Each structure stands twice: as C-alpha cells, then as structure tokens.
C-alpha cells in the first residue's frame, strides 16, 4: 500500500490507520500542521492513529483523550524522538532537559532543576531581577515613544525576556541599554526564529530514515550546524562556568546580599553519587532554558497585545482594573492575584494562541495497548493543543476572544496543575513545562506593565484605510506554524506614556 508520497510542494498523503480514507495536507510543516490535524480530528475523533512514513503516530485532539493518555500512559510516552534537529543542535549528545530521552539522565536533570532551580523559593528570590529588567526596558519604550517611533513589539519583548533569563541564569544582561545592540539583537532574534523552524518543519528523514539524503539535499543539515555555531557565539561569553567558579571563591558566602544565579546553584549541587554536574551539562542546560523561555513568553504577550488592540473595550477594562487595584504606584507581581480580569485575559490568550500548538514531540519508549490496539515502542505522540483549545463541544464560539469565559470559571488554571486538560498551554505529564510558573509570571507581569504605563495605538499601516483616530482598526491575526504559532505580520504599535510612566524614571537602573 502507498504509505506516503512527496511532491515538489512537500505535500504528503497520510493513511489513516482506522479508516480507508486518504487525506492530503498542504503546508510547510507537512502533515504536522495543527490546523490540518484539527480538521482530521473533527472528522475522525479525539484520538487518531496516523502512519507518517515509517512512524506510527497517535494524535490527541480533545481534553478527554489527553486525560486518558496522560493519566494512563504518561510514563510510556515520556520520551522524545531523536529527531535530526535534536541530534544536531545537541551535537549528538541530547544532554538537555527538553531534548533528552526518558531515562536516568533526564530524570536526574529534571529532579535537580525542579528542586534547586524552579522551586518557589528561587522564583521569589528572583522577583527583584524580573522587576528591574521590565522597568529597565520600559524606560527604553518611554524614550522611543517620545520620539514618536513605532514600537516593534516582539523585538522589544524578546529583549525583556532574554535579559530577564540571562540575568537569572548567569547574572549578566545579554543586551545592555545604550550599547549598540542592533546587530547582536538581529542575530539573536534570527537564531530563535530559525531554531523554531528546524524544530517545527517536517523533515522527511525523521519519518523515513532511508530518505535522509533528501533532507541533506534540502540544506537542513548545514542549516542546523550553522545554527548551533551561531548560538554558541551569541551566548558563549554569557555562560562562563569558570567565571562563576572564581566569583564563588571570592565573593559569597561572605556577600549575604548576593542572589545566586542558576549557574552558581548548579555548581554547588551534588548529584546522587556525590559528583557535580560537568560544565558542559551546565552550559547545555542553561542554553536550553534560555531558548525555551525567551520566545515562548514574548510570543504569548505579542498575541495578547494583538487581541487587545483588536478588542479595545477589553483593553480599556483591563486598564481600569489595574488603575482601581494598583492605583498610584507601578504594578508588581504581588498584585497579580488581585487582578482577576487580567488573569482571565492571559488564560483566554493561552487558549487562542498556545505558544507550542503541537507541544513538544513525545515518543513511547516501550510498547503499550490503548483502546485494545497495540502500539510499538517509538510511536510518536502528537498533542494538538490548538485543537483541544478550540473544541466546540467545550468552548462556545471557540474562535472568539472572550476572557469572560475564564472570569466565570476562575478555577481553570493551567499553572496550578495537570487536571485542566481543556486548557494546557504548558503541556501535561512528566514532560510538562517545568517553568510554567516563571513563564506565566513573566507573561502576566509584562502585559500588566504595558497596559498600566501606556496608551496604545496601532501604527498607521495597521489602520483600516481612511480610518482616523478612534475608528475601527483592523489587526491582522494571520498566523503561521513553525513549532510555535507566530504572527505573520509583526505587531507594530505607537505607545503614549500614561501619567504613571513618569515613576519609571525614579525606578533604580
Ligand atoms: C508562556 C511561556 C511558556 C509556555 C507557553 C511554555 C510551554 C511549554 C510546552 C508546551 C512544553 C512541552 C511540554 C510537553 O512536552 O508536554 C514546554 C517544555 C519545556 N519548557 Fe516551557 N513554556 C513557557 C515558558 C518556559 C520558560 C520560561 C522556561 C525556562 C526558563 C521553559 C522551559 C521548558 C523546558 C526546559 C521544557 C522541556 C521539559 C522537558 O522536556 O522535561 N518554558 N514548555
């Protein structure tokens, strides 16, 4: 039987294991496209079996199916497939929290990370860093707004999240204010974008290994090798383990005010056998955290601001809530529990625009039986978060941005635990995002600060032609999938400082 065919447009024929029909998917990500898979799920159900090339795949597209798989088969599907991208980006070692297969190395790393890095105490100790970094970058925004410069929001957001991350990871800013960062910033944004492309695009060699020469001819191998080198050159001087070792001897424990960064903590952490984590694993871990944490949070806020520009009444209501609750000071993380409407906006935005619409790839490390069918080891699990979040049987008008649905059900909270499969932007199970608390805090806090300190207008190019101030604005919501769901047209806005923005000038640098 014909299992696949490839055409010039990289279209694939899929064979549905439980039915006679053939379905064709057209997209740059081939059959791994959230929208195409959702269409199939609406026809064939929440749990589908697909044969992609030589690889059996299980596709989960409803909350009920996700619950069934993660409650009963989580450990079985807790591995990651050794894709070409994972292989080349980790130089064949897979010694990285996100890419490592399920086994002793991953379990040890995740345990260290959970207890030493991602604990509530460490999260709280880094609050001043996060506050300072947002204020630092908001000042840049005030200056740009005085010059009437349109703000390329995504670029501004990745500067905040990247600086936030490198300060927590290594006590250094990757982008200094006042320093000409343009080229470095362009390279960094490009590196993030290309990393998601190589992780999201459909590589034939991952599904039909003997066709790996096709992937090579398409230029993917050299692209990934170049990307690894670019990444190393951009963060090489940020993540210096020896520097940390020397500083530890000189400075603390005598300096009691010093808040240890992640590298400091990892250098002091003993493994179960009494050894320390080797330097290369420390670097690999923090580079992975920088990549995982920077764009996911920035991309989420860009989508939220786009929705708020398209829905000015919701934006104004969120600003009114901030003004009433926080009043005459700058908003802080500790205010978030008192801002229920803002929290509902953030949840509704996760629902409509999950950062990783197909999550990260999962793979079974042993065979298992599901609904009476036996699945061999190395079956890929595709969790279609996009489809789960737009299930019409769970969400009325699923394509409408309506935060009130979460005002009515505040208990649905993707950060609190695994039980709310109808809203799972951070995934589920053992491989669930370990830093959902940090991601959610950064997202909510950036959004709160942007709304509290500025009035926003769409730049002229976004405005409906002929429209003037106050007229309806058209905000382009077209997305494209490349591991993450990106905006096809970056959001460009004009910011006008609100009176409270003057307090930023008094905030410490
Ligand atoms: C809004 C922000 C974020 C979103 C939406 C998000 C989402 C996700 C998702 C969907 C996964 C895959 C889960 C799975 O495989 O089932 C994941 C994994 C991961 N995330 Fe996040 N994330 C965010 C922020 C962060 C931050 C700030 C960090 C680090 C500082 C981070 C680090 C990781 C890591 C290391 C993994 C892999 C875990 C593993 O394989 O064991 N994420 N994230």
XYZ file of C-alpha atoms and ligand atoms in Angstrom, residues 70 78 80 96-100 106 110 118 165 168-169 262 285 288-290 292-298 300 350 354-356 358-362 383 385 424-436 438-440 442-443 483, ligand 1:
100
model
C -1.665 11.348 30.356
C 7.600 10.477 28.289
C 11.493 12.453 22.995
C 19.479 18.942 27.527
C 16.305 18.938 29.611
C 13.938 19.407 26.677
C 15.583 17.040 24.185
C 16.929 14.197 26.377
C 16.721 13.176 32.080
C 14.728 17.248 35.939
C 12.452 26.031 39.806
C 16.519 34.975 31.531
C 18.528 34.754 36.312
C 20.713 32.155 34.620
C 21.294 29.258 38.137
C 21.033 23.099 30.479
C 18.209 25.132 26.656
C 16.390 27.187 29.301
C 17.248 30.443 27.526
C 12.787 27.570 25.812
C 11.943 30.560 27.993
C 12.637 33.596 25.829
C 10.390 33.342 22.803
C 7.537 31.344 24.358
C 6.824 34.188 26.785
C 7.482 37.041 24.307
C 2.494 34.953 24.020
C -3.207 30.907 26.048
C -0.846 28.463 22.650
C 2.856 29.032 22.059
C 3.521 25.438 21.069
C 1.526 20.752 18.907
C 3.504 20.815 22.167
C 6.994 19.290 22.035
C 7.224 15.852 20.411
C 6.687 12.887 22.724
C -0.712 16.553 21.388
C -3.129 21.728 21.968
C -2.977 23.075 28.643
C -0.601 25.668 27.114
C 2.280 24.196 29.153
C 1.620 20.583 28.122
C 0.936 17.833 30.650
C 2.508 14.890 32.420
C 6.135 14.268 33.304
C 7.475 16.362 30.428
C 5.181 19.300 31.180
C 6.886 22.706 31.092
C 8.871 22.816 34.349
C 8.868 26.626 34.396
C 5.175 27.290 33.872
C 8.009 31.640 35.650
C 6.525 31.748 32.125
C 3.114 32.746 33.451
C 6.662 36.947 33.038
C 3.700 36.991 30.625
C 6.892 24.757 16.150
C 4.404 31.303 28.397
C 5.536 30.671 28.487
C 5.763 29.209 28.206
C 4.977 28.293 27.553
C 3.611 28.528 26.901
C 5.672 27.020 27.582
C 5.193 25.847 27.024
C 5.857 24.626 27.056
C 5.356 23.399 26.474
C 4.021 23.231 25.749
C 6.279 22.439 26.703
C 6.204 20.965 26.256
C 5.575 20.105 27.314
C 5.445 18.665 26.879
O 6.366 18.124 26.266
O 4.391 18.054 27.162
C 7.379 23.044 27.417
C 8.503 22.367 27.816
C 9.575 22.973 28.403
N 9.669 24.300 28.814
Fe 8.224 25.712 28.628
N 6.855 27.184 28.255
C 6.952 28.503 28.650
C 7.979 29.086 29.363
C 9.132 28.438 29.732
C 10.222 29.041 30.469
C 10.243 30.477 30.979
C 11.181 28.076 30.585
C 12.541 28.124 31.245
C 13.062 29.052 31.908
C 10.700 26.866 29.952
C 11.397 25.678 29.893
C 10.903 24.499 29.354
C 11.663 23.249 29.310
C 13.083 23.039 29.814
C 10.826 22.290 28.715
C 11.147 20.817 28.441
C 10.819 19.974 29.665
C 11.169 18.500 29.498
O 11.227 18.003 28.384
O 11.383 17.860 30.539
N 9.447 27.122 29.452
N 7.093 24.385 27.630
